[in-house]
Short mmCIF file of C-alpha atoms and ligand atoms in Angstrom, two decimals:
data_model
loop_
_atom_site.label_atom_id
_atom_site.label_comp_id
_atom_site.label_asym_id
_atom_site.label_seq_id
_atom_site.Cartn_x
_atom_site.Cartn_y
_atom_site.Cartn_z
CA MET A 1 -23.59 2.58 -6.24
CA ASP A 2 -22.15 1.28 -2.71
CA LEU A 3 -18.33 2.06 -3.16
CA SER A 4 -17.74 1.50 0.45
CA ALA A 5 -15.33 -1.34 1.55
CA LYS A 6 -13.97 -3.32 5.06
CA ILE A 7 -10.49 -4.02 5.36
CA GLY A 8 -11.15 -5.36 9.06
CA ARG A 9 -12.20 -2.27 11.63
CA LEU A 10 -11.01 -0.09 8.85
CA GLU A 11 -14.61 1.24 6.93
CA LEU A 12 -14.05 3.44 3.60
CA LYS A 13 -16.70 5.14 1.52
CA ASN A 14 -14.84 3.97 -1.38
CA PRO A 15 -12.51 1.44 -2.28
CA ILE A 16 -9.71 3.98 -3.40
CA LEU A 17 -6.05 4.46 -1.35
CA THR A 18 -3.57 6.56 -2.23
CA GLY A 19 0.24 3.93 -2.52
CA SER A 20 2.56 5.15 -0.25
CA GLY A 21 5.68 7.50 -0.75
CA THR A 22 4.03 7.99 -4.68
CA PHE A 23 1.65 10.44 -3.32
CA GLY A 24 3.13 13.04 -0.72
CA TYR A 25 1.44 13.71 2.36
CA GLY A 26 -1.60 14.37 0.38
CA ILE A 27 -1.65 17.23 0.75
CA GLU A 28 0.47 18.81 -2.22
CA PHE A 29 -2.34 16.93 -4.19
CA GLU A 30 -4.97 19.38 -2.91
CA GLU A 31 -4.62 21.91 -5.49
CA TYR A 32 -5.64 19.09 -8.72
CA PHE A 33 -8.67 18.04 -7.13
CA ASP A 34 -10.73 16.65 -3.39
CA ILE A 35 -8.36 13.97 -2.25
CA GLY A 36 -11.55 14.02 0.69
CA LEU A 37 -13.53 12.44 -2.30
CA LEU A 38 -11.21 9.62 -1.93
CA GLY A 39 -11.41 5.99 0.23
CA GLY A 40 -7.79 6.69 2.06
CA ILE A 41 -4.79 8.63 1.63
CA VAL A 42 -2.00 6.29 2.63
CA VAL A 43 1.27 8.90 3.39
CA LYS A 44 4.19 8.55 2.77
CA GLY A 45 6.91 6.53 4.57
CA LEU A 46 7.76 7.91 8.14
CA SER A 47 10.11 6.79 9.95
CA LEU A 48 11.22 7.59 14.32
CA ARG A 49 13.34 10.08 12.79
CA TYR A 50 13.93 12.41 9.71
CA LYS A 51 15.19 10.31 6.98
CA GLU A 52 17.52 12.18 3.75
CA GLY A 53 16.65 9.47 1.71
CA ASN A 54 19.94 7.68 -0.98
CA PRO A 55 21.94 10.83 -2.93
CA PRO A 56 20.31 10.52 -6.39
CA PRO A 57 20.19 9.43 -8.72
CA ARG A 58 17.46 7.76 -6.80
CA ILE A 59 14.57 7.82 -9.95
CA CYS A 60 14.85 5.59 -13.39
CA GLU A 61 12.80 5.24 -16.07
CA THR A 62 12.55 1.77 -17.71
CA PRO A 63 10.53 0.25 -20.11
CA CYS A 64 7.10 0.26 -18.89
CA GLY A 65 8.02 0.80 -14.93
CA LEU A 66 9.93 2.81 -12.98
CA LEU A 67 12.59 1.60 -10.92
CA ASN A 68 12.99 4.09 -7.67
CA SER A 69 15.60 4.28 -4.78
CA ILE A 70 14.59 6.52 -2.65
CA GLY A 71 15.65 5.15 0.58
CA LEU A 72 12.73 7.00 2.64
CA GLN A 73 14.03 10.63 2.93
CA ASN A 74 10.60 11.51 5.16
CA VAL A 75 10.24 14.13 8.15
CA GLY A 76 10.10 11.88 11.13
CA ILE A 77 6.82 10.86 13.21
CA GLU A 78 6.85 13.52 15.36
CA LYS A 79 7.09 16.58 12.86
CA PHE A 80 4.80 14.65 10.81
CA TYR A 81 2.44 14.83 13.82
CA GLU A 82 2.98 19.02 14.61
CA GLU A 83 3.17 19.92 10.62
CA LYS A 84 1.73 17.41 7.85
CA LEU A 85 -0.95 15.78 9.49
CA PRO A 86 -3.12 19.49 10.71
CA LEU A 87 -3.00 20.61 7.40
CA LEU A 88 -5.22 17.21 6.66
CA ARG A 89 -7.84 17.09 9.44
CA GLY A 90 -10.80 17.58 8.37
CA LYS A 91 -10.97 16.44 5.00
CA ASP A 92 -13.32 13.36 4.39
CA CYS A 93 -10.73 10.28 3.96
CA ARG A 94 -9.12 8.39 5.50
CA ILE A 95 -5.99 8.99 6.84
CA ILE A 96 -3.18 6.31 6.90
CA LEU A 97 0.25 6.30 8.10
CA ASN A 98 2.61 4.13 6.57
CA ILE A 99 5.75 3.63 8.74
CA LEU A 100 9.10 1.94 8.35
CA GLY A 101 11.67 0.94 10.61
CA ASP A 102 15.24 -0.28 11.09
CA ASP A 103 14.59 -2.69 13.47
CA PHE A 104 11.55 -4.33 15.54
CA LEU A 105 12.09 -1.83 18.19
CA GLU A 106 11.98 1.73 15.79
CA TYR A 107 9.07 -0.32 14.84
CA GLU A 108 7.51 -0.52 17.92
CA LYS A 109 8.61 2.65 19.26
CA ILE A 110 6.38 4.54 15.93
CA CYS A 111 3.65 2.39 17.17
CA GLU A 112 3.45 3.50 21.04
CA PHE A 113 4.24 7.27 18.81
CA ILE A 114 0.74 6.78 17.18
CA ALA A 115 -1.25 4.67 19.88
CA GLY A 116 -0.15 7.51 22.26
CA ARG A 117 -1.16 10.12 20.62
CA GLY A 118 -4.19 8.55 18.00
CA GLU A 119 -5.59 10.70 15.51
CA VAL A 120 -5.36 8.63 12.58
CA ASP A 121 -7.26 6.25 10.36
CA GLY A 122 -5.39 2.91 10.59
CA VAL A 123 -1.49 1.97 10.29
CA GLU A 124 0.34 0.92 7.20
CA VAL A 125 3.36 -1.35 8.31
CA ASN A 126 6.51 -1.51 5.38
CA VAL A 127 7.99 -4.60 5.54
CA SER A 128 9.14 -4.26 2.58
CA CYS A 129 11.18 -1.76 1.42
CA PRO A 130 13.68 -2.41 -1.49
CA ASN A 131 15.81 0.52 -0.55
CA VAL A 132 17.49 0.61 3.06
CA LYS A 133 19.61 -0.88 4.09
CA LYS A 134 18.69 -2.28 7.47
CA GLY A 135 15.01 -2.87 8.62
CA GLY A 136 11.95 -3.95 6.35
CA ILE A 137 13.23 -6.63 3.58
CA HIS A 138 15.38 -8.47 6.23
CA ILE A 139 12.09 -9.02 7.85
CA SER A 140 10.09 -9.86 4.82
CA LYS A 141 11.78 -12.65 4.44
CA SER A 142 10.78 -14.48 7.51
CA PRO A 143 7.17 -15.48 7.72
CA ASP A 144 8.21 -16.50 11.32
CA ALA A 145 9.53 -12.66 11.87
CA ILE A 146 6.26 -10.79 10.15
CA PHE A 147 3.72 -12.59 12.77
CA SER A 148 5.77 -11.53 15.21
CA LEU A 149 6.09 -8.24 14.79
CA THR A 150 2.09 -8.35 13.60
CA GLU A 151 1.26 -9.43 16.62
CA LYS A 152 3.05 -7.13 18.80
CA LEU A 153 2.12 -4.36 16.67
CA ARG A 154 -1.11 -5.12 16.92
CA LYS A 155 -0.97 -5.10 21.00
CA ILE A 156 0.21 -1.72 20.57
CA LEU A 157 -2.29 -0.28 18.44
CA ASP A 158 -4.95 -1.39 20.43
CA ASP A 159 -7.98 -0.52 18.52
CA ILE A 160 -6.12 0.94 15.33
CA PRO A 161 -6.81 -0.53 11.97
CA LEU A 162 -3.46 -2.03 11.57
CA LEU A 163 -2.04 -3.57 7.59
CA ILE A 164 1.22 -4.55 6.88
CA LYS A 165 2.56 -4.25 3.32
CA LEU A 166 4.76 -7.21 1.96
CA SER A 167 7.16 -7.31 -0.04
CA PRO A 168 6.60 -9.86 -3.54
CA ASN A 169 10.67 -10.50 -3.33
CA VAL A 170 9.58 -13.94 -1.90
CA SER A 171 8.62 -17.28 -3.93
CA ASP A 172 5.91 -18.61 -2.07
CA ILE A 173 3.68 -14.87 -0.61
CA VAL A 174 1.27 -17.52 1.27
CA PRO A 175 2.76 -18.25 4.56
CA PHE A 176 4.55 -15.06 4.81
CA VAL A 177 0.24 -13.70 4.35
CA GLU A 178 -0.89 -16.16 6.91
CA ALA A 179 1.78 -15.16 8.97
CA VAL A 180 -0.46 -11.67 8.84
CA LYS A 181 -3.13 -13.25 9.14
CA ASP A 182 -2.69 -15.12 12.52
CA GLY A 183 -0.59 -11.89 14.13
CA GLY A 184 -4.15 -10.06 14.19
CA ALA A 185 -3.04 -7.95 11.24
CA ASP A 186 -6.54 -5.77 9.64
CA GLY A 187 -5.73 -7.00 6.34
CA VAL A 188 -2.80 -7.38 4.20
CA THR A 189 -0.76 -4.87 1.41
CA LEU A 190 0.13 -6.54 -1.39
CA SER A 191 2.68 -5.61 -2.27
CA ASN A 192 5.55 -2.83 -2.71
CA THR A 193 8.28 -3.46 -5.93
CA TYR A 194 10.01 -5.81 -7.08
CA LEU A 195 13.74 -5.44 -6.67
CA GLY A 196 15.55 -4.50 -10.29
CA ILE A 197 18.60 -2.98 -11.64
CA ALA A 198 19.27 -0.49 -14.76
CA ILE A 199 22.84 0.44 -16.61
CA ASP A 200 24.00 2.44 -18.90
CA LEU A 201 25.61 0.28 -21.51
CA ASP A 202 27.72 3.42 -22.86
CA THR A 203 29.39 4.57 -19.56
CA LEU A 204 29.21 1.52 -17.64
CA SER A 205 27.75 3.11 -14.72
CA PRO A 206 24.81 2.95 -13.00
CA LYS A 207 21.42 4.56 -13.24
CA LEU A 208 20.82 4.44 -9.67
CA SER A 209 22.69 5.47 -6.72
CA GLN A 210 22.52 2.39 -5.16
CA ILE A 211 22.97 -0.04 -8.23
CA LYS A 212 19.66 -1.79 -7.30
CA GLY A 213 15.63 0.09 -6.39
CA GLY A 214 12.30 -1.12 -6.72
CA LEU A 215 10.46 -1.84 -9.88
CA SER A 216 6.85 -0.26 -10.02
CA GLY A 217 4.27 0.72 -12.75
CA PRO A 218 2.61 -1.33 -15.81
CA ALA A 219 5.72 -4.01 -16.17
CA ILE A 220 4.69 -5.51 -12.68
CA LYS A 221 0.55 -5.58 -12.95
CA PRO A 222 0.61 -9.23 -14.25
CA ILE A 223 2.69 -10.30 -11.19
CA SER A 224 1.65 -8.17 -8.18
CA GLN A 225 -2.16 -9.39 -9.60
CA ARG A 226 -0.64 -13.54 -9.45
CA ILE A 227 0.36 -12.76 -5.99
CA VAL A 228 -3.26 -11.25 -4.94
CA PHE A 229 -4.92 -14.45 -6.98
CA GLU A 230 -2.72 -16.80 -4.80
CA SER A 231 -3.45 -14.37 -1.18
CA ALA A 232 -7.04 -14.31 -1.90
CA SER A 233 -7.32 -18.22 -2.97
CA SER A 234 -5.69 -19.02 -0.42
CA VAL A 235 -6.16 -17.09 3.45
CA ASP A 236 -8.92 -15.43 4.99
CA ILE A 237 -7.52 -11.79 5.61
CA PRO A 238 -9.09 -8.49 3.27
CA ILE A 239 -6.52 -7.78 0.62
CA VAL A 240 -5.71 -3.96 -0.40
CA ALA A 241 -4.15 -4.51 -4.05
CA SER A 242 -1.42 -2.80 -4.98
CA GLY A 243 1.44 -2.81 -7.84
CA GLY A 244 0.42 -1.13 -11.86
CA ILE A 245 -2.70 0.33 -11.44
CA LEU A 246 -2.84 2.15 -13.93
CA ASN A 247 -6.67 3.07 -15.10
CA PHE A 248 -10.30 1.83 -13.29
CA ARG A 249 -9.92 -1.45 -15.24
CA ASP A 250 -6.45 -2.50 -13.53
CA ALA A 251 -7.68 -1.63 -10.21
CA LEU A 252 -11.21 -3.59 -11.30
CA GLU A 253 -9.15 -6.36 -12.08
CA TYR A 254 -7.40 -6.57 -8.49
CA ILE A 255 -11.08 -6.38 -6.97
CA ALA A 256 -12.24 -9.08 -9.20
CA LEU A 257 -9.27 -11.04 -8.19
CA GLY A 258 -10.31 -10.85 -4.68
CA ALA A 259 -9.43 -7.87 -3.74
CA VAL A 260 -11.50 -4.90 -1.02
CA ALA A 261 -9.56 -2.56 -2.04
CA VAL A 262 -6.55 -0.97 -4.20
CA GLU A 263 -3.16 1.25 -4.09
CA ILE A 264 -2.78 4.03 -7.28
CA GLY A 265 1.06 4.84 -6.84
CA THR A 266 3.27 4.81 -10.15
CA ALA A 267 0.42 6.26 -12.11
CA ASN A 268 0.46 9.38 -9.85
CA PHE A 269 2.97 10.26 -11.72
CA LEU A 270 1.65 10.13 -14.58
CA ASN A 271 -1.55 12.09 -14.01
CA PRO A 272 -2.02 13.70 -10.55
CA GLU A 273 -5.15 13.10 -10.77
CA SER A 274 -5.35 9.45 -11.79
CA PRO A 275 -6.82 8.35 -8.02
CA LEU A 276 -10.07 10.87 -9.06
CA LYS A 277 -10.34 9.28 -12.97
CA ILE A 278 -10.31 5.48 -11.54
CA LEU A 279 -13.09 6.51 -8.67
CA LYS A 280 -15.36 7.92 -11.67
CA GLY A 281 -14.08 5.18 -13.47
CA MET A 282 -14.94 2.65 -11.58
CA GLU A 283 -17.97 4.19 -10.44
CA ASN A 284 -19.59 4.03 -14.31
CA TYR A 285 -17.67 0.47 -15.03
CA LEU A 286 -20.19 -0.74 -12.41
CA LYS A 287 -23.48 0.59 -13.13
CA GLU A 288 -23.76 0.44 -17.18
CA ARG A 289 -23.00 -3.71 -15.84
CA GLY A 290 -25.74 -3.14 -12.93
CA HIS A 291 -24.10 -3.91 -9.87
CA THR A 292 -25.26 -1.68 -7.20
CA SER A 293 -21.91 -2.64 -5.19
CA VAL A 294 -18.45 -2.84 -5.68
CA ARG A 295 -18.78 -5.79 -2.23
CA ASP A 296 -20.75 -7.66 -5.29
CA PHE A 297 -16.97 -7.46 -7.65
CA THR A 298 -14.86 -8.15 -4.87
CA GLY A 299 -13.30 -12.24 -6.57
CA ILE A 300 -15.85 -12.43 -8.86
CA PHE A 301 -13.25 -14.31 -10.80
CA LEU A 302 -12.65 -16.42 -8.00
CA LYS A 303 -16.25 -17.87 -8.18
CA LYS A 304 -16.97 -17.36 -11.21
CA ASN A 305 -14.16 -19.67 -12.52
CA GLY A 306 -14.76 -22.03 -9.62
CA ILE A 307 -11.67 -20.98 -6.71
CA ASN A 308 -11.97 -21.14 -3.04
CA PHE A 309 -12.15 -16.84 -1.32
CA PRO A 310 -12.10 -17.83 2.11
CA LEU A 311 -12.77 -14.23 2.81
CA LEU A 312 -16.41 -15.04 0.78
CA GLU A 313 -16.50 -18.51 2.68
CA ASP A 314 -18.92 -18.86 5.76
CA GLY A 315 -21.41 -15.80 4.65
CA ASP A 316 -18.87 -13.77 6.32
CA ASP A 317 -19.54 -10.20 5.22
CA ILE A 318 -16.87 -8.40 3.84
C1 LIG B 401 8.96 7.08 -5.31
C2 LIG B 401 8.18 6.06 -5.19
C3 LIG B 401 8.54 5.54 -4.06
C4 LIG B 401 7.60 4.67 -3.19
N1 LIG B 401 7.06 5.04 -1.62
C5 LIG B 401 7.41 3.79 -0.64
C6 LIG B 401 7.08 4.14 0.97
O1 LIG B 401 7.81 5.35 0.93
N2 LIG B 401 6.58 3.14 1.56
C7 LIG B 401 6.17 2.46 1.53
O2 LIG B 401 5.69 1.29 1.45
N3 LIG B 401 6.03 1.89 -0.53
C8 LIG B 401 6.19 2.85 -1.51
N4 LIG B 401 6.69 2.70 -2.42
C9 LIG B 401 5.85 2.07 -2.92
C10 LIG B 401 4.18 1.70 -3.73
O3 LIG B 401 3.04 2.43 -2.54
C11 LIG B 401 3.68 0.58 -4.31
O4 LIG B 401 3.28 -0.65 -3.64
C12 LIG B 401 4.97 0.46 -5.17
O5 LIG B 401 5.12 1.23 -6.35
C13 LIG B 401 3.35 -0.40 -6.48
O6 LIG B 401 2.63 -0.22 -6.99
P1 LIG B 401 2.35 0.88 -8.02
O7 LIG B 401 3.12 0.31 -9.55
O8 LIG B 401 1.07 1.55 -8.46
O9 LIG B 401 3.64 2.03 -7.91
C14 LIG B 401 7.65 3.94 -3.01
C15 LIG B 401 7.03 3.74 -4.91
C16 LIG B 401 7.70 4.57 -5.71
C17 LIG B 401 7.86 4.15 -6.95
#
């Protein structure tokens, strides 16, 4: 079974990645399984400097979903290179750094640092965090800003694969995905969490210190699948899908809708072995159905229903 996937210049041995912020720096999960078996690890969001994140409470369960307002707590890019990356070296999977800046300049500085040091397989740019006051969320509201940022970071990163992770909190995703493509990214990650609120009726207090947070988990899967569908059927760019994937069927649904790879997020809190279970389940399902490659399955729903799938047009190799 050929499970390999290609996101522009980023080649993965299989399409299973971890969702940033739900899998720590990767190493923490080594006690559960060999993380080198995955296609890649997308590490916790990194900023230029250490960030403490928001005060608690910053996570709460809702029916079918998780609401979080972590606020990008992280060690900062320099310390990541000094203390965390050495522990990941030698793992047989791709290491992708998820980054977040307060403004354009900070994104550029982080990418300059990464371009100078190398040693990683890709960068995923979070322009979609709902939980910080400055930064991503504002850029994520304008296709022009997304285009300019992507173009700038593309130049700085040179040959390092670049993914842009978009916010789903927009009325039409297509112009944003077009901006990512026109800016020269290798792929687009669709998508981050949805803004939500949870309150305690008896005390009339918010369940999160910041009142608003980002909703993830099974509740968001149908909405994120609609976003992947709209993008895959309109824009010729590899999609990494993220949103409510709990099992291999969820993952394959996204691939059938046109994604080339998937990220496992909230599922890691339910079972830390979720990414591995999903990988194995996917392989068995494809084998049982007589497929020899996961790429046969990419966009299969679109093809079956006569819907455009620009990524596959002109005999493109995915
Ligand atoms: C606790 C938590 C922290 C997260 N932190 C980040 C982050 O630092 N950067 C980022 O791009 N996405 C972050 N996300 C979003 C996830 O990577 C993922 O895109 C989203 O949760 C949807 O997928 P899921 O429903 O499978 O969790 C976070 C999500 C959760 C639940």
